[in-house]
CSV table of C-alpha atoms in Angstrom, one decimal:
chain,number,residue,atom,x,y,z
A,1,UNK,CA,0.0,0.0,0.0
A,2,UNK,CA,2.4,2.4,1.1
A,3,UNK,CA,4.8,3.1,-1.8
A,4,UNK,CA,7.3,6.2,-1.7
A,5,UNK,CA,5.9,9.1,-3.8
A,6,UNK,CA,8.1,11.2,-6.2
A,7,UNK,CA,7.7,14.5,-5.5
A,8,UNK,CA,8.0,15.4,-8.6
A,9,UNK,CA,5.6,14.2,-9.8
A,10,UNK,CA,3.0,16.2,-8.1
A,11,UNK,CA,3.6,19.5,-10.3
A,12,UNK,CA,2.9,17.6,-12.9
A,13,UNK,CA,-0.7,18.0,-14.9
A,14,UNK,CA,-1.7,14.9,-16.9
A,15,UNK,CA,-3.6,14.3,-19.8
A,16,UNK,CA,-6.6,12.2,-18.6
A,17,UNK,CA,-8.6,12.1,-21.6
A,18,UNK,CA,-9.9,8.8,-22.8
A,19,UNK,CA,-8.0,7.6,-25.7
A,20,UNK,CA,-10.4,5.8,-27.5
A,21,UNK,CA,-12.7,8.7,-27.3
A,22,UNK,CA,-10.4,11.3,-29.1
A,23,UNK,CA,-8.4,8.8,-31.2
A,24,UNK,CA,-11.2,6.7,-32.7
A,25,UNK,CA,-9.5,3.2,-32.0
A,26,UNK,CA,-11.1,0.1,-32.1
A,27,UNK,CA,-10.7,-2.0,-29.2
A,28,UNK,CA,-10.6,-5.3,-30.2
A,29,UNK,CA,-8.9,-8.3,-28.3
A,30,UNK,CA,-6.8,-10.2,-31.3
A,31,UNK,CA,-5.2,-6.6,-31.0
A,32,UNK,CA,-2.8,-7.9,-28.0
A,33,UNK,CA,-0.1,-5.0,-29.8
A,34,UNK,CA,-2.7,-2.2,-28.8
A,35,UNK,CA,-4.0,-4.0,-25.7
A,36,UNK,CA,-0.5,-4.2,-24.2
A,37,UNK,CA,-0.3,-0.2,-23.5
A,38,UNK,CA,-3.1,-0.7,-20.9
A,39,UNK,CA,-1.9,-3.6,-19.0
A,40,UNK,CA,1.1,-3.1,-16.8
A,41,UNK,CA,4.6,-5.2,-17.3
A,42,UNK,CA,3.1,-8.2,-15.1
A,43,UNK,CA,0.0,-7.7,-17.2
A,44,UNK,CA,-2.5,-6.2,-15.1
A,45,UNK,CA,-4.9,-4.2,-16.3
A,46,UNK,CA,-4.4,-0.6,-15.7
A,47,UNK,CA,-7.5,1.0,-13.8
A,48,UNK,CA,-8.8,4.5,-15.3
A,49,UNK,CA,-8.1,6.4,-12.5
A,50,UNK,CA,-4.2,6.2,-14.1
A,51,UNK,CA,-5.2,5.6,-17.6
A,52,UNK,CA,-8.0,8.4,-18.4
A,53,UNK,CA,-10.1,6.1,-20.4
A,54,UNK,CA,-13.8,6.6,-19.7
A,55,UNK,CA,-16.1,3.7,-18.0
A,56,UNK,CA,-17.4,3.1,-21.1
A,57,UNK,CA,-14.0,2.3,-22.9
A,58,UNK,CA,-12.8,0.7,-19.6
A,59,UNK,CA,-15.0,-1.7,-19.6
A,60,UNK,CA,-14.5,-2.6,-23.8
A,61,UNK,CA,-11.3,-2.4,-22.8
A,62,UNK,CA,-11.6,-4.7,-20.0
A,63,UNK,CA,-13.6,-7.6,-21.3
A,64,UNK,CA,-11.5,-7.4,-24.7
A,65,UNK,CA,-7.7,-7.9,-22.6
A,66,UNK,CA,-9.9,-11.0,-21.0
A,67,UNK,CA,-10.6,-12.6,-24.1
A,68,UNK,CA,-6.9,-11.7,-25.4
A,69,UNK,CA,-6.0,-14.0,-22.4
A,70,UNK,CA,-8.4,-16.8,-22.4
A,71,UNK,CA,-6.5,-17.5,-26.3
A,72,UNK,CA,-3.0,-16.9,-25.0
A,73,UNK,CA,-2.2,-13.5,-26.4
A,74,UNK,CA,-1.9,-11.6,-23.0
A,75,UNK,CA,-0.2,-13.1,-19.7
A,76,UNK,CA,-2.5,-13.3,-17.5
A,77,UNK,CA,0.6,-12.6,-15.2
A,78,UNK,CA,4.0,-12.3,-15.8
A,79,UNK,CA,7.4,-11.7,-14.9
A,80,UNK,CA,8.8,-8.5,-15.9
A,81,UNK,CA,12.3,-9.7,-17.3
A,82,UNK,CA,10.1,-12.3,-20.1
B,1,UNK,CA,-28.3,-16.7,-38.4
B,2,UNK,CA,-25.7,-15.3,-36.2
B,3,UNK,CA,-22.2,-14.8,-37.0
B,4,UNK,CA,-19.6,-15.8,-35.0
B,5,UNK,CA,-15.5,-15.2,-34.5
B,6,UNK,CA,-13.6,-18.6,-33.7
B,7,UNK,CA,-10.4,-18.8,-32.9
B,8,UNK,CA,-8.4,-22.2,-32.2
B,9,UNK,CA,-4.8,-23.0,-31.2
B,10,UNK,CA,-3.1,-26.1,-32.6
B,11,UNK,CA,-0.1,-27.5,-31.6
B,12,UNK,CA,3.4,-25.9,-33.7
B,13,UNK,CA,4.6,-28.9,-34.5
B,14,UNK,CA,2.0,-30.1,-37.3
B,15,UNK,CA,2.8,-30.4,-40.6
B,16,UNK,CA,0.8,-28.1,-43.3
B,17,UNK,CA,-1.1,-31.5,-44.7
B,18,UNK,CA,-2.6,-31.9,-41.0
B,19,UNK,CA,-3.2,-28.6,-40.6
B,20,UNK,CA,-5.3,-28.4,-43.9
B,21,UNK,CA,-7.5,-31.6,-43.3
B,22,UNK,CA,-7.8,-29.8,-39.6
B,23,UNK,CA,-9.3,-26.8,-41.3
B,24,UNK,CA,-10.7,-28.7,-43.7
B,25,UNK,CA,-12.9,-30.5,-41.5
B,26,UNK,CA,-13.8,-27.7,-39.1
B,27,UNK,CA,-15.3,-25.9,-42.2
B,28,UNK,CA,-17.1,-29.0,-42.8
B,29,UNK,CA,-18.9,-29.3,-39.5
B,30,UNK,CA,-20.2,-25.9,-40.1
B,31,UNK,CA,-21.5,-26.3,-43.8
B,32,UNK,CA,-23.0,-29.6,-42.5
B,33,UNK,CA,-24.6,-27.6,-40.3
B,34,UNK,CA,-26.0,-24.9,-42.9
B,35,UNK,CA,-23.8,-22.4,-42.0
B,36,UNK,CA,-21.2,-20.3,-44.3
B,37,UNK,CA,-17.3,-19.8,-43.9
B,38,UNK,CA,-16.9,-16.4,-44.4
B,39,UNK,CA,-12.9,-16.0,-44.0
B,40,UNK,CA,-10.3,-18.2,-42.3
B,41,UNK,CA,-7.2,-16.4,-41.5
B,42,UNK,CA,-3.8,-18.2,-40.5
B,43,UNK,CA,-1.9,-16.0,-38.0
B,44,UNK,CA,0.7,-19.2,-38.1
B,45,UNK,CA,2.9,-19.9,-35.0
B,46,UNK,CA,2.7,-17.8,-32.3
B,47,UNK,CA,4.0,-17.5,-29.3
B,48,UNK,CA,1.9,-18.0,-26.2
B,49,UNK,CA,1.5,-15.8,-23.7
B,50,UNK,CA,1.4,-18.7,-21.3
B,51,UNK,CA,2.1,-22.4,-21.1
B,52,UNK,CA,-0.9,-24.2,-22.4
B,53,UNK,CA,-1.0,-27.9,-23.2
B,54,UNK,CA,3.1,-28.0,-22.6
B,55,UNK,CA,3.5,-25.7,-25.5
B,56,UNK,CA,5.2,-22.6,-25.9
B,57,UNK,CA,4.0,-21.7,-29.0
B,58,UNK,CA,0.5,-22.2,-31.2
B,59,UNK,CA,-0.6,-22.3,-35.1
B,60,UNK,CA,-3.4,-19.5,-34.4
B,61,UNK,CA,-6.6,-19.8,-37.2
B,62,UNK,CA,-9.3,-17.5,-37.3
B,63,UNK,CA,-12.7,-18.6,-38.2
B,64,UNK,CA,-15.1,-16.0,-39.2
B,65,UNK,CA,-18.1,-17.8,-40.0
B,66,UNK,CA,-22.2,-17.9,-40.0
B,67,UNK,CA,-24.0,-20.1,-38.7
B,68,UNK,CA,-27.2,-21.3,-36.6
B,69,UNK,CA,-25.8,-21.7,-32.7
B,70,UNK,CA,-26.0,-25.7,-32.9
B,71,UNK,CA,-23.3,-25.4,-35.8
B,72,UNK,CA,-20.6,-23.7,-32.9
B,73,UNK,CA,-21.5,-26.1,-30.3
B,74,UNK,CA,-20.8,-29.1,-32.6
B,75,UNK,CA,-17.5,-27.2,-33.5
B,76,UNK,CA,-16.9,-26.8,-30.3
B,77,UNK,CA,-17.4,-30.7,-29.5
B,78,UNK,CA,-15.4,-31.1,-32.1
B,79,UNK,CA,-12.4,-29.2,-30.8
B,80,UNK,CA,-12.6,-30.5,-27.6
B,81,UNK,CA,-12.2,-34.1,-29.3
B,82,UNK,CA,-9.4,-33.4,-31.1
B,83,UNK,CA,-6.2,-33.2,-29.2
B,84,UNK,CA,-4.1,-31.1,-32.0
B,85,UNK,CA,-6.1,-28.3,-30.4
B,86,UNK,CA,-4.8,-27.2,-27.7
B,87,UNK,CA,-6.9,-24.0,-27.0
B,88,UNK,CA,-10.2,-22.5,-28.5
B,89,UNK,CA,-12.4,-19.9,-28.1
B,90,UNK,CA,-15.7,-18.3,-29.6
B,91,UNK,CA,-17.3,-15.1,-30.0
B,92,UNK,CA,-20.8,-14.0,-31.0
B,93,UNK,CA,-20.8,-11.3,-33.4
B,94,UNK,CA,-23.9,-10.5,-34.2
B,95,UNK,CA,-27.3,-12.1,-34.2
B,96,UNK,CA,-30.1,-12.1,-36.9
B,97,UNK,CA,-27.3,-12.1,-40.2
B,98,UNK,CA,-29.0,-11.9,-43.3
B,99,UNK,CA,-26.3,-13.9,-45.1
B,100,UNK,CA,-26.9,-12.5,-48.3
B,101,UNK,CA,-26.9,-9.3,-47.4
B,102,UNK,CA,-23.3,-9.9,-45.6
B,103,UNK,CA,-22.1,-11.2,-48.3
B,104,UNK,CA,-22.8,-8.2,-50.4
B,105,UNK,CA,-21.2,-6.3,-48.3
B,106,UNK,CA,-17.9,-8.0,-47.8
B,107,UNK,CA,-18.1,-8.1,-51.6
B,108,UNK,CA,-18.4,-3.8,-51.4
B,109,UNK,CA,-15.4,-3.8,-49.7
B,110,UNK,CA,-12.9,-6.0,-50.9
B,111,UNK,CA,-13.4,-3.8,-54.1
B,112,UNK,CA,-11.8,-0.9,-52.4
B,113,UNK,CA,-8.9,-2.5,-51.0
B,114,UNK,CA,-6.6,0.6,-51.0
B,115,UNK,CA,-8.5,2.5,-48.3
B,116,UNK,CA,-7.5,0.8,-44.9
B,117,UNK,CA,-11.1,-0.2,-43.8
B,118,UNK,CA,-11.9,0.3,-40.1
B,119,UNK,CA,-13.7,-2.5,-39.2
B,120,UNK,CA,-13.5,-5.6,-36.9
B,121,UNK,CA,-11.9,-7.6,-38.7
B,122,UNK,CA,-9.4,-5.9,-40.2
B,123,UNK,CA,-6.9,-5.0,-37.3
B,124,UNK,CA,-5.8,-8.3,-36.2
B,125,UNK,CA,-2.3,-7.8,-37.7
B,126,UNK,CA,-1.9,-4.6,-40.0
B,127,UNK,CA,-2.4,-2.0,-37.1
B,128,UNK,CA,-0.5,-3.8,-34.9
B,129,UNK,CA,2.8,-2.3,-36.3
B,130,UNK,CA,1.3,0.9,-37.2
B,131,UNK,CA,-0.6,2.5,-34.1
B,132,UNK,CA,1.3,2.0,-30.7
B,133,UNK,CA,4.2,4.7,-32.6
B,134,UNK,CA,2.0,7.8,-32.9
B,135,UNK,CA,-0.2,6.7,-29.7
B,136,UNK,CA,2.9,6.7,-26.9
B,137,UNK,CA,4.1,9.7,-28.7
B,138,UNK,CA,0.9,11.8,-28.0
B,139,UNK,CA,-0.6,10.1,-24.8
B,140,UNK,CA,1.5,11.5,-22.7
B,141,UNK,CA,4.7,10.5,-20.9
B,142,UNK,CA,2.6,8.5,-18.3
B,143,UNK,CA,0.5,5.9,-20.5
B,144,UNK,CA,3.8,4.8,-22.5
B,145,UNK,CA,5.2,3.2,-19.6
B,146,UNK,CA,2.7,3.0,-17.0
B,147,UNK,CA,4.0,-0.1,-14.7
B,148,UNK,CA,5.3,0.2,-11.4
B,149,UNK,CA,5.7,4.4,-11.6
B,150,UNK,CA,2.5,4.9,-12.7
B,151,UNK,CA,0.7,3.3,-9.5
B,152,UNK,CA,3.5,5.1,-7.5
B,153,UNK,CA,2.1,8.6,-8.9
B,154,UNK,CA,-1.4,7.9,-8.1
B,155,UNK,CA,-1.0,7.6,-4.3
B,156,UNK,CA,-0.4,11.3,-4.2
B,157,UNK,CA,-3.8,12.0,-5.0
B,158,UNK,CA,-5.1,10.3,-1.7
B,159,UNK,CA,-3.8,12.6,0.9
B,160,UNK,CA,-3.3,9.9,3.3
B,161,UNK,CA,-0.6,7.9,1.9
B,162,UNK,CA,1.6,11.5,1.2
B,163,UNK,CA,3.1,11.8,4.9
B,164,UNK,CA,4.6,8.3,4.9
């Protein structure tokens, strides 16, 4: 839970917009290429509160990096070194 | 009729003959069934992003295909019969196809082939080169590499965890 922050960091303003709302991409899980940017090195999915998407993207987003796993295209964990 | 989006994994060691009578009789489960092959895509060997079935790697084929929903769960009995698959997995695409219809429509756009067509189907391996580039670049410094330090950044915004 308790992690050391950077401080600075805390200047800094992101960009949360959702992605798939201002680029037009289509979310689709044989895309593992595309899906990867959302899951973390150990292939978690990242929640929106980091990423910006919005819930409705999220959740695409979501089921779509489930079925990438369920037909081996995404760790469902992993090691960061592989 | 509903279309539907197979997927199935066979083991990387078959030779192309197997492969083809594989295929081969997949698509004839679904005719049998009064259903219609729409496009089969090879990806070829991949590597898996796990261990399944003791193997490292997969022959990936894509089955787009319509059918009535007792053609998919004989293909699916089907898979599960034969050991060369190792891993399979189905989608509904949509329901109530017209397949005529469809099939006008794929027809419309494999005439224009120049034009990069957005559309389910097409993005399984052409984008995958092409998008993350200009994405990273643009998204911000944050959602190109957001492991470990992006879950340390976000503990700042609960006040909280900021003393420690």
């Amino acid at each position: 839970m308790v992690r050391p922050t950077k401080r600075r960091r805390r200047v800094f303003h992101r960009r949360k917009v959702c992605r798939f709302c201002t680029d037009n991409i289509e979310i689709d899980y044989k895309d593992s290429q595309n899906l990867r940017h959302f899951t973390t090195e150990r292939g978690k999915i990242i929640p929106r509160r980091i990423s910006g998407n919005c819930a409705k993207h999220q959740r695409e987003l979501t089921r779509a990096i489930k079925r990438a796993r369920s037909i081996a295209l995404m760790p469902f964990s992993s090691t960061a070194t592989q | 009729m509903r279309r539907y989006e197979t997927i199935y994994i066979l083991r990387p060691d078959l030779p192309e003959e197997e492969i083809e009578s594989l295929s081969q009789r997949f698509t004839k489960v679904i005719t049998d069934h009064g259903g219609k092959v729409l496009n089969e895509d090879r990806w070829g060997v991949r590597t898996l992003a796990y261990i399944v079935k003791k193997q490292r790697k997969g022959y990936y084929v894509l089955l787009d295909f319509v059918a009535e929903s007792d053609a998919l769960a004989e293909l699916e009995r089907t898979f599960k019969m034969i050991e060369n698959v190792i891993r399979f997995f189905s989608m509904l695409k949509e329901t109530d196809v017209d397949l005529e219809a469809l099939e006008e429509l794929l027809k419309e756009k494999q005439k224009k082939p120049s034009r990069p067509v957005t559309d389910e189907k097409a993005p399984s391996e052409e984008p995958a080169e092409a998008q993350p580039e200009p994405q990273a670049a643009e998204g911000g410094e944050e959602e190109a590499q957001p492991e470990e330090s992006a879950a340390d950044e976000h503990e700042e915004t609960e006040p909280v965890e900021q003393g420690v």
